[in-house]
Coordinates of C-alpha atoms in Angstrom, one line a residue:
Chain A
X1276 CA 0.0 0.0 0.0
X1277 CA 1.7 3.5 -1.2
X1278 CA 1.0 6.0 1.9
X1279 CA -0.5 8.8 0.4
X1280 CA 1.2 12.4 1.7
X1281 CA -1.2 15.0 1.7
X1282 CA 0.5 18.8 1.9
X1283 CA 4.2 17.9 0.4
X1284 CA 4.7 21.8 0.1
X1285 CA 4.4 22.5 3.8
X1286 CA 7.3 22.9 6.3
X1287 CA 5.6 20.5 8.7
X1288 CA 5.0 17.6 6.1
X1289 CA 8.5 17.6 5.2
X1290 CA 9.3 15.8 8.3
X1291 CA 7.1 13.1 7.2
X1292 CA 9.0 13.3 4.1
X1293 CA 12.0 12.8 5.1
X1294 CA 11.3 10.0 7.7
X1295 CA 9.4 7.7 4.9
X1296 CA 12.7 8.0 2.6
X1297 CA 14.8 7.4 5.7
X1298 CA 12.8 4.3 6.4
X1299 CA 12.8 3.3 2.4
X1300 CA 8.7 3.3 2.6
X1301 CA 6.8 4.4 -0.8
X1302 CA 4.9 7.6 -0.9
X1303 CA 3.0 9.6 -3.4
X1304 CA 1.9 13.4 -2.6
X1305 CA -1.7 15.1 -2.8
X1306 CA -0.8 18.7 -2.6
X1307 CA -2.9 20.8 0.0
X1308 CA -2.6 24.8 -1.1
X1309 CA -2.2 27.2 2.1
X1310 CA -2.0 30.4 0.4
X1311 CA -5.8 28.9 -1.3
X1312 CA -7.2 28.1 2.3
X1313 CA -7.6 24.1 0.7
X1314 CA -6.6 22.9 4.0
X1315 CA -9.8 24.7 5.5
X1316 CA -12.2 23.3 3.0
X1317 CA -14.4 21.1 4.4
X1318 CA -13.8 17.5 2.4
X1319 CA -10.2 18.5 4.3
X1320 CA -11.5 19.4 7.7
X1321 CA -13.2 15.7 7.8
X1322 CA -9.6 14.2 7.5
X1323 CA -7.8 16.7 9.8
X1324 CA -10.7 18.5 11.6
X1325 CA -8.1 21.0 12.9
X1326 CA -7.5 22.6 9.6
X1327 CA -3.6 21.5 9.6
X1328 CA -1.1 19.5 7.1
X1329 CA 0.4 16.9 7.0
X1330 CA -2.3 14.0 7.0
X1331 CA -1.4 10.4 5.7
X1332 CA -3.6 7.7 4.4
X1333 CA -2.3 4.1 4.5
X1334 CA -5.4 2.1 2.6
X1335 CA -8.2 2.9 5.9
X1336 CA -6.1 4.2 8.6
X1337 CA -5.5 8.5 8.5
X1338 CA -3.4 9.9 10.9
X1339 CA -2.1 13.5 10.9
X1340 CA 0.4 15.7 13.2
X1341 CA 3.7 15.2 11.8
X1342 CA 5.4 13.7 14.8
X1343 CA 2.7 11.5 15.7
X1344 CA 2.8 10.0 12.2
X1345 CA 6.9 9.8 11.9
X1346 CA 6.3 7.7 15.5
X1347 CA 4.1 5.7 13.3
X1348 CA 6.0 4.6 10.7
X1349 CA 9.5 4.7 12.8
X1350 CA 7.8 1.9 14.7
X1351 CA 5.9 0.1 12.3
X1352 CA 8.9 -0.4 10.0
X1353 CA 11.7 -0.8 12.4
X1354 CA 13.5 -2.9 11.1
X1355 CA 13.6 -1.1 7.7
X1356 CA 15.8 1.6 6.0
X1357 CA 17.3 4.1 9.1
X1358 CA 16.6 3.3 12.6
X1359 CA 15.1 6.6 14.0
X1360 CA 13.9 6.1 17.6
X1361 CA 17.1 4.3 18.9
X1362 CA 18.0 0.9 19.5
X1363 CA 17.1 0.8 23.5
X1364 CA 13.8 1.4 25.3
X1365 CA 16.1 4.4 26.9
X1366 CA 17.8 5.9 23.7
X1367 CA 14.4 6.1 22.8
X1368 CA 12.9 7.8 26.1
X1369 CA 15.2 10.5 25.2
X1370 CA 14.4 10.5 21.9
X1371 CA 11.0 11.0 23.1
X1372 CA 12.4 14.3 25.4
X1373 CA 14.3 16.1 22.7
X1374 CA 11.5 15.4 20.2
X1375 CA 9.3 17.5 23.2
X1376 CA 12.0 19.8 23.5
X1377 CA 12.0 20.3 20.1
X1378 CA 7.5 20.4 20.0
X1379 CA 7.3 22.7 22.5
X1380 CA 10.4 25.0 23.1
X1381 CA 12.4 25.1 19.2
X1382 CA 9.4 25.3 17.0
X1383 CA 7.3 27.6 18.4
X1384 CA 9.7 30.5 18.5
X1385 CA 10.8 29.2 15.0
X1386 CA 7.3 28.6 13.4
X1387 CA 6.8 32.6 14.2
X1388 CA 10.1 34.0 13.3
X1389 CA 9.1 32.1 9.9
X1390 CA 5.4 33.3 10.1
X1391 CA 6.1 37.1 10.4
X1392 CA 9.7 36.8 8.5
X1393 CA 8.8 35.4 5.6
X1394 CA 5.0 34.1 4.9
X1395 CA 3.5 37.8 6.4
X1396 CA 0.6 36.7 3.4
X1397 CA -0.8 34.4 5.9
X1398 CA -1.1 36.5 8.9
X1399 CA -2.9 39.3 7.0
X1400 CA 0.7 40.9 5.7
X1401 CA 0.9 42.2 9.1
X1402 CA 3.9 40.7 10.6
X1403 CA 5.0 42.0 14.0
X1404 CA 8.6 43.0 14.8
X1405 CA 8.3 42.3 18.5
X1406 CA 7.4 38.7 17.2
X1407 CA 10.4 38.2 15.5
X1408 CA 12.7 40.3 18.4
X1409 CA 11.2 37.6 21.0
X1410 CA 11.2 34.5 19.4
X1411 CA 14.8 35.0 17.8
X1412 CA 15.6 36.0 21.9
X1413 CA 13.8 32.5 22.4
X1414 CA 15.8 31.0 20.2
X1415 CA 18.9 31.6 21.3
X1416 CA 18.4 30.9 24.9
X1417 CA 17.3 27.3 23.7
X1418 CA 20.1 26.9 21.1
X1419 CA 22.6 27.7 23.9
X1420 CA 21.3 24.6 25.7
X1421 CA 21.8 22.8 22.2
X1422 CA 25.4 23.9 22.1
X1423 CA 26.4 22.4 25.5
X1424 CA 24.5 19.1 24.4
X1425 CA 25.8 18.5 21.4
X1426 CA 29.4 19.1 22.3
X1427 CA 28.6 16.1 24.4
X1428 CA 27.1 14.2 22.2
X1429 CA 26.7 14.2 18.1
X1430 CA 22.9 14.1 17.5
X1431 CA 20.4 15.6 19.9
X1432 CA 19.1 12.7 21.4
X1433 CA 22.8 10.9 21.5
X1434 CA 25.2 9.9 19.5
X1435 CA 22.4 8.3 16.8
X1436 CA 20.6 10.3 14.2
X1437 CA 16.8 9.7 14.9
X1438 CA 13.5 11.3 14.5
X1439 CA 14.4 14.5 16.5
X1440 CA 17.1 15.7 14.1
X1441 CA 14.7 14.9 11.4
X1442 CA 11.5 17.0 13.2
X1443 CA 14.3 20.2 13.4
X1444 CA 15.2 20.8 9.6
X1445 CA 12.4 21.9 7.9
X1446 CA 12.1 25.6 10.2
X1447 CA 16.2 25.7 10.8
X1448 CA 16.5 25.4 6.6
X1449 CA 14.3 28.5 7.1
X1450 CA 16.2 30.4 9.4
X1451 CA 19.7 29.2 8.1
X1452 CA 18.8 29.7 4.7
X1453 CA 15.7 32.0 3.9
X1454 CA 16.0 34.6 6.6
X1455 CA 19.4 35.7 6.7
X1456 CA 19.5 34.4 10.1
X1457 CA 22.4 32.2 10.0
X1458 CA 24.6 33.3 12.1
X1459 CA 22.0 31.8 15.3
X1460 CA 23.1 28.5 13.6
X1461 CA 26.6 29.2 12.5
X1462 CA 27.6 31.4 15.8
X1463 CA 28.0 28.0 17.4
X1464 CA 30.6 25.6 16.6
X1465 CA 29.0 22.4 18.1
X1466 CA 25.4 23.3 16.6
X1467 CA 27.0 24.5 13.4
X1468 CA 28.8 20.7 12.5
X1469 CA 25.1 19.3 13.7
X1470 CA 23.1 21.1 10.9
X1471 CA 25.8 20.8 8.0
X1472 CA 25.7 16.9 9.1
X1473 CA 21.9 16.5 9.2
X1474 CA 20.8 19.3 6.7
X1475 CA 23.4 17.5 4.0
X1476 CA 21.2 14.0 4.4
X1477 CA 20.4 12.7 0.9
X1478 CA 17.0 12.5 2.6
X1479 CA 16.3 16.3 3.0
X1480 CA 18.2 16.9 -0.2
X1481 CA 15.7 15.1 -1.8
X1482 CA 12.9 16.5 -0.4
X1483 CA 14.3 20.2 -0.6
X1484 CA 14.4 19.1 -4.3
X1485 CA 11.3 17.9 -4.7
X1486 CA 8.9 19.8 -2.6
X1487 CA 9.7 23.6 -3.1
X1488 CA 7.9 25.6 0.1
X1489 CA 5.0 27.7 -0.2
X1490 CA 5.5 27.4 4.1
Chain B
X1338 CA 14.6 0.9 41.8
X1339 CA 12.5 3.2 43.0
X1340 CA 11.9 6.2 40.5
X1341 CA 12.5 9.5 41.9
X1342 CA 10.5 12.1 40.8
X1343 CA 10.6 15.5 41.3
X1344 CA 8.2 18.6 41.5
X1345 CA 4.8 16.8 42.2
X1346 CA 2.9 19.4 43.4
X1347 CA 3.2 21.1 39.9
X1348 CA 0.3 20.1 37.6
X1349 CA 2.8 18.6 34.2
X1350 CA 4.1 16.6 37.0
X1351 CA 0.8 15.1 38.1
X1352 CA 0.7 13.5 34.7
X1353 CA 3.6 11.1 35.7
X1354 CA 2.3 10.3 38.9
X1355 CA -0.9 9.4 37.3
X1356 CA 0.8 6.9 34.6
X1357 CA 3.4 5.7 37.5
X1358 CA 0.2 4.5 39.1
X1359 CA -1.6 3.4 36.3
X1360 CA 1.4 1.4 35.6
X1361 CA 2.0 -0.1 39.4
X1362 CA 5.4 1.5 39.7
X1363 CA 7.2 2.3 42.5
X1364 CA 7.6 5.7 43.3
X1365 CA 9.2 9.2 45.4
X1366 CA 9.4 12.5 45.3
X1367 CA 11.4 15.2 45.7
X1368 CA 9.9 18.7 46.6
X1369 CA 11.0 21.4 43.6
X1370 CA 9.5 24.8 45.3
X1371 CA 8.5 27.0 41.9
X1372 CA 7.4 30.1 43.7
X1373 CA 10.7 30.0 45.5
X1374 CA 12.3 29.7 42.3
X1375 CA 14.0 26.5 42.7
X1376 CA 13.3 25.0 39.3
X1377 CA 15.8 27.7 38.3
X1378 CA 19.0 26.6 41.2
X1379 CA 22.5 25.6 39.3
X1380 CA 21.8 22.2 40.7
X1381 CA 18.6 21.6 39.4
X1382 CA 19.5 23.2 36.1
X1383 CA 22.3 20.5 35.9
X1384 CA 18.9 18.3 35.7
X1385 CA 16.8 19.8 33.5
X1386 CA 18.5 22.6 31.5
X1387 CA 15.0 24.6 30.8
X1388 CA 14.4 24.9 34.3
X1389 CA 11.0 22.9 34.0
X1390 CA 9.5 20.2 35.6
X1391 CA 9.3 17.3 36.2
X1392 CA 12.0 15.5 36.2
X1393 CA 13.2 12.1 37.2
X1394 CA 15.8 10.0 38.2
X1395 CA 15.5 5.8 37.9
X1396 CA 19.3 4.6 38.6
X1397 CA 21.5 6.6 36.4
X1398 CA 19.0 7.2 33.9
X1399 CA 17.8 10.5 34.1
X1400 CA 14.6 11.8 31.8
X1401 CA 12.5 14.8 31.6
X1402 CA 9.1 16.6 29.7
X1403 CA 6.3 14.9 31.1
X1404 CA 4.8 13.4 28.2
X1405 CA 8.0 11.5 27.2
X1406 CA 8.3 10.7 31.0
X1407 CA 4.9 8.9 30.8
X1408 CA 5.9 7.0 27.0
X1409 CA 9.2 6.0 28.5
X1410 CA 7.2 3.8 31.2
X1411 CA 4.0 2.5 29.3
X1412 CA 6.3 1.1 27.0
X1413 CA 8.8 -0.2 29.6
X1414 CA 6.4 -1.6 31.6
X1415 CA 3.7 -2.6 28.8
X1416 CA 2.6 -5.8 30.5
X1417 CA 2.3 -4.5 33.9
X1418 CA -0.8 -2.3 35.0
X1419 CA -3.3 -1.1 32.7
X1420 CA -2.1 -0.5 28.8
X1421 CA -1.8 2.8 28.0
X1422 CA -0.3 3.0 24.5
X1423 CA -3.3 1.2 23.1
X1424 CA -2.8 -2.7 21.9
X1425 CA -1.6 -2.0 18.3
X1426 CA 0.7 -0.1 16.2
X1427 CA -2.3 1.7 15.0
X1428 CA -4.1 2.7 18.2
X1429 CA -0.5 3.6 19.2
X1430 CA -0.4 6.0 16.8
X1431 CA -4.1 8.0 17.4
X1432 CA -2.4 7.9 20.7
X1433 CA 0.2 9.9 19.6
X1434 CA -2.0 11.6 17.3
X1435 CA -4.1 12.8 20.2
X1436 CA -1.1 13.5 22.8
X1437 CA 0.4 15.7 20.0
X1438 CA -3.2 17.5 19.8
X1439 CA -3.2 18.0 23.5
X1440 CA 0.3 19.4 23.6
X1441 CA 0.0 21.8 20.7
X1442 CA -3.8 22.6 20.5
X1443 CA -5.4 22.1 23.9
X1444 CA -2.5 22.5 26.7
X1445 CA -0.8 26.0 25.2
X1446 CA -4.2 27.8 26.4
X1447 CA -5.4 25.6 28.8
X1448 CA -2.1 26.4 30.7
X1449 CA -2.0 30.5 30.0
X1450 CA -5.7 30.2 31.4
X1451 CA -4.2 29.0 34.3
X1452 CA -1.4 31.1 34.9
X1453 CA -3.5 34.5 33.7
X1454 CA -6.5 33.2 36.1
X1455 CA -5.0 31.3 39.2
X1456 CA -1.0 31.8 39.5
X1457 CA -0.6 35.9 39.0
X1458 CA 1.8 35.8 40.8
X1459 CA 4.3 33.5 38.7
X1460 CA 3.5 36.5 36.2
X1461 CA 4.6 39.2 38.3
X1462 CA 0.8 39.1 39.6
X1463 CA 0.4 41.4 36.4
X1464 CA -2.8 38.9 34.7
X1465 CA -3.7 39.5 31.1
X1466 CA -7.6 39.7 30.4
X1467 CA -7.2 39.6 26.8
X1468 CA -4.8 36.1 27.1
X1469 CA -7.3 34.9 29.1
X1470 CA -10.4 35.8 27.0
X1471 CA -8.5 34.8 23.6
X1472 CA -7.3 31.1 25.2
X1473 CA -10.8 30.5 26.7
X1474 CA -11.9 31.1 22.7
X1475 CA -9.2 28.9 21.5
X1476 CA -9.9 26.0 24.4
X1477 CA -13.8 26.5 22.8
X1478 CA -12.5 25.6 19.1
X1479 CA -10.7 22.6 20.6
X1480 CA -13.5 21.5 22.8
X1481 CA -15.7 21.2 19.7
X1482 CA -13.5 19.1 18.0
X1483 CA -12.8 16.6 21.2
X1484 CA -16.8 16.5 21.4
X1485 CA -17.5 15.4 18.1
X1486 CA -14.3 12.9 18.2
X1487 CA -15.9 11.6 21.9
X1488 CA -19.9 11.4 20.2
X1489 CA -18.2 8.4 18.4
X1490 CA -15.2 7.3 21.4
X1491 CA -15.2 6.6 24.8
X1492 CA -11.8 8.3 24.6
X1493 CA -9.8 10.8 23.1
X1494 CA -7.7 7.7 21.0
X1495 CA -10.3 5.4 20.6
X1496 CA -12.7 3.1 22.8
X1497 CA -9.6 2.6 25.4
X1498 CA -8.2 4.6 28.3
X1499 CA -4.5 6.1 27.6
X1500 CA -1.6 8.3 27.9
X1501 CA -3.9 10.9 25.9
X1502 CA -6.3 11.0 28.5
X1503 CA -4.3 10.9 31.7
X1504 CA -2.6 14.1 29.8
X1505 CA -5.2 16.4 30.2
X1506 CA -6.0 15.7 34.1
X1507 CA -4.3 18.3 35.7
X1508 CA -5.7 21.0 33.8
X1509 CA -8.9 20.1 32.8
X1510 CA -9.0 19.8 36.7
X1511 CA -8.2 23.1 36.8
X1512 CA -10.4 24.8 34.3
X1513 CA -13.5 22.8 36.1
X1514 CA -12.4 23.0 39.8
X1515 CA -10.7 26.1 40.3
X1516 CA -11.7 28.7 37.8
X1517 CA -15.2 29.1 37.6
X1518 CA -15.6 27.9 34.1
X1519 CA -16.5 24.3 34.3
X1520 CA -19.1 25.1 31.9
X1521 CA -16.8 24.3 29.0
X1522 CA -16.7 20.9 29.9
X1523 CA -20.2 20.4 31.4
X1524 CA -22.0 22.2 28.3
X1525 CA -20.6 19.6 26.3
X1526 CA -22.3 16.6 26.5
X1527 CA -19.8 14.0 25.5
X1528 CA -16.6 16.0 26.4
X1529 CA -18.5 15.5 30.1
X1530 CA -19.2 12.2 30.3
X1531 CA -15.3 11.5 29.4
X1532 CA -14.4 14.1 31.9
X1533 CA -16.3 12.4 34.7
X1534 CA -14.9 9.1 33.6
X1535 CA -11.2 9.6 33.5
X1536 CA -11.3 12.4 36.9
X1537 CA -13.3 9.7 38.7
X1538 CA -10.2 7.1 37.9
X1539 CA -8.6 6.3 41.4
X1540 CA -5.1 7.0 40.5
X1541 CA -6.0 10.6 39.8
X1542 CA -8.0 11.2 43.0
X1543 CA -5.2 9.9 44.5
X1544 CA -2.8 12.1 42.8
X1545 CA -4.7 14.6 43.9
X1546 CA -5.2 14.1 47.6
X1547 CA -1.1 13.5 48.1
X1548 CA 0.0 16.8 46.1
X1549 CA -2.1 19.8 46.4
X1550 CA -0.9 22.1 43.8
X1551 CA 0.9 25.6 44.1
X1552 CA 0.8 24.9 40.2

């Protein structure tokens, strides 16, 4: 059964992306257009009732949130392609804490540095400066705890790529890349060698390829 | 070994003391004082570098973020206690599915209710009306979704108790106990019914009789 991607264009969906080349599974995309409001339509809202991409279909089963359905297929096909969630029931209990970490303090202050930086179009074109002053302050009080963690240890959750590396490129290609914001990456040494190893996967180069953002 | 846990008088904390229960695991804890400001000492930094709880210790093996806390046990201790990850890899992932929607959609303004409307004073007792009148109509949107999801489920990730629902105790609990607006539950036919079921669970009332919050 091909798992069908539905919002390949999205920042959120590439994580899903990249984790189903990772694990060698086959995918084909159904694009979902933001700047349209298609992921508000209703025939939409009855697969993800919250109005938000990605959602996957495998035959019957739909399941969306990007984490939740990279948990998914990490799991289902363990023993295939890249293992992403560690090889222990701890490695993966921190994968499981740096994938939070990454959920509830990195994104957040990313998503909205992104929002207001450089897709104003979907906040009315009415982005905020002290949106971007605070979450770029956010930022770098989190990526100062990164630093001291990863000059211990060579992925975020240990010394294994897994799911949280993956669940961090999409918005850090934004800021290294898009938003002349670089230096929050490359101002760190330990930080700095953790992106140029993870963002030059053949996985996210792929994607990158593939799915040009609209977000 | 027993599992040390610390902070249980805050509420993120309450969901691990619920799941170590659920689960028949062996337990302490350690006092963490947040309106003394101790989530923020050197030595408990040296713990959790974002100066939250909880935390804990089992052995050598230290873990933090409550959520990953709670999947770090089900899973360790699937066969023991009640089964909270669901019996397949597909109810596994709704429950991910649905503990990703509590994080992102329902906790963010469930928990600025609750700092805006019953801890001021971790604000610099300086309470927003306009955050609390903006996350009340955010918790509404959210609470329309759960009740249509619970018209057709006993709970939140399908007809069986889980990690989902034992992550929005502490609070829901608040929102119905302590703030005057238990109508958004009650109003709510379904959403109700659920409530009643999983706060009526002894592990939470028990939870709650041991560690009255400060937060």
């Amino acid at each position: 059964m091909v798992v069908k991607v539905y919002g390949p264009h999205c920042a959120s969906t590439k994580r899903v992306l990249v984790c189903l080349i990772e694990k060698e599974i086959e995918f084909e995309v159904v694009p979902v257009d933001v700047f349209k409001g298609e992921h508000k339509d209703p025939d939409y809202l009855k697969l993800q009732p919250f109005g938000a991409v990605p959602v996957i279909k495998d035959g019957d089963y739909t399941l969306y949130e990007s984490r939740a359905i990279m948990r998914y297929y990490a799991e289902k096909y363990r023993s295939q392609g890249v293992e992403l969630l560690g090889k222990t029931i701890e490695e993966r209990g921190l994968v499981e804490q740096w994938l939070e970490v990454e959920a509830q303090n990195y994104n957040p202050p990313a998503y909205n540095l992104a929002l207001h930086g450089l897709f104003p179009s979907l906040i009315g074109n009415n982005p905020d400066p002290k949106v971007i002053e605070e979450s770029e302050a956010k930022l770098v009080k989190v990526l100062n705890i990164y630093e001291e963690r990863l000059s211990k240890n060579k992925y975020l959750a240990g010394d294994f790529f897994s799911l949280v590396d993956i669940s961090h490129l999409p918005f850090t290609d934004y800021i290294v890349n898009h938003m002349g914001k670089d230096y929050l990456i490359k101002d760190r040494k330990h930080v700095c060698a953790w992106w140029d190893d993870i963002s030059s996967r053949p996985s996210w180069t792929k994607v990158l390829e593939l799915y040009r953002p609209p977000i």
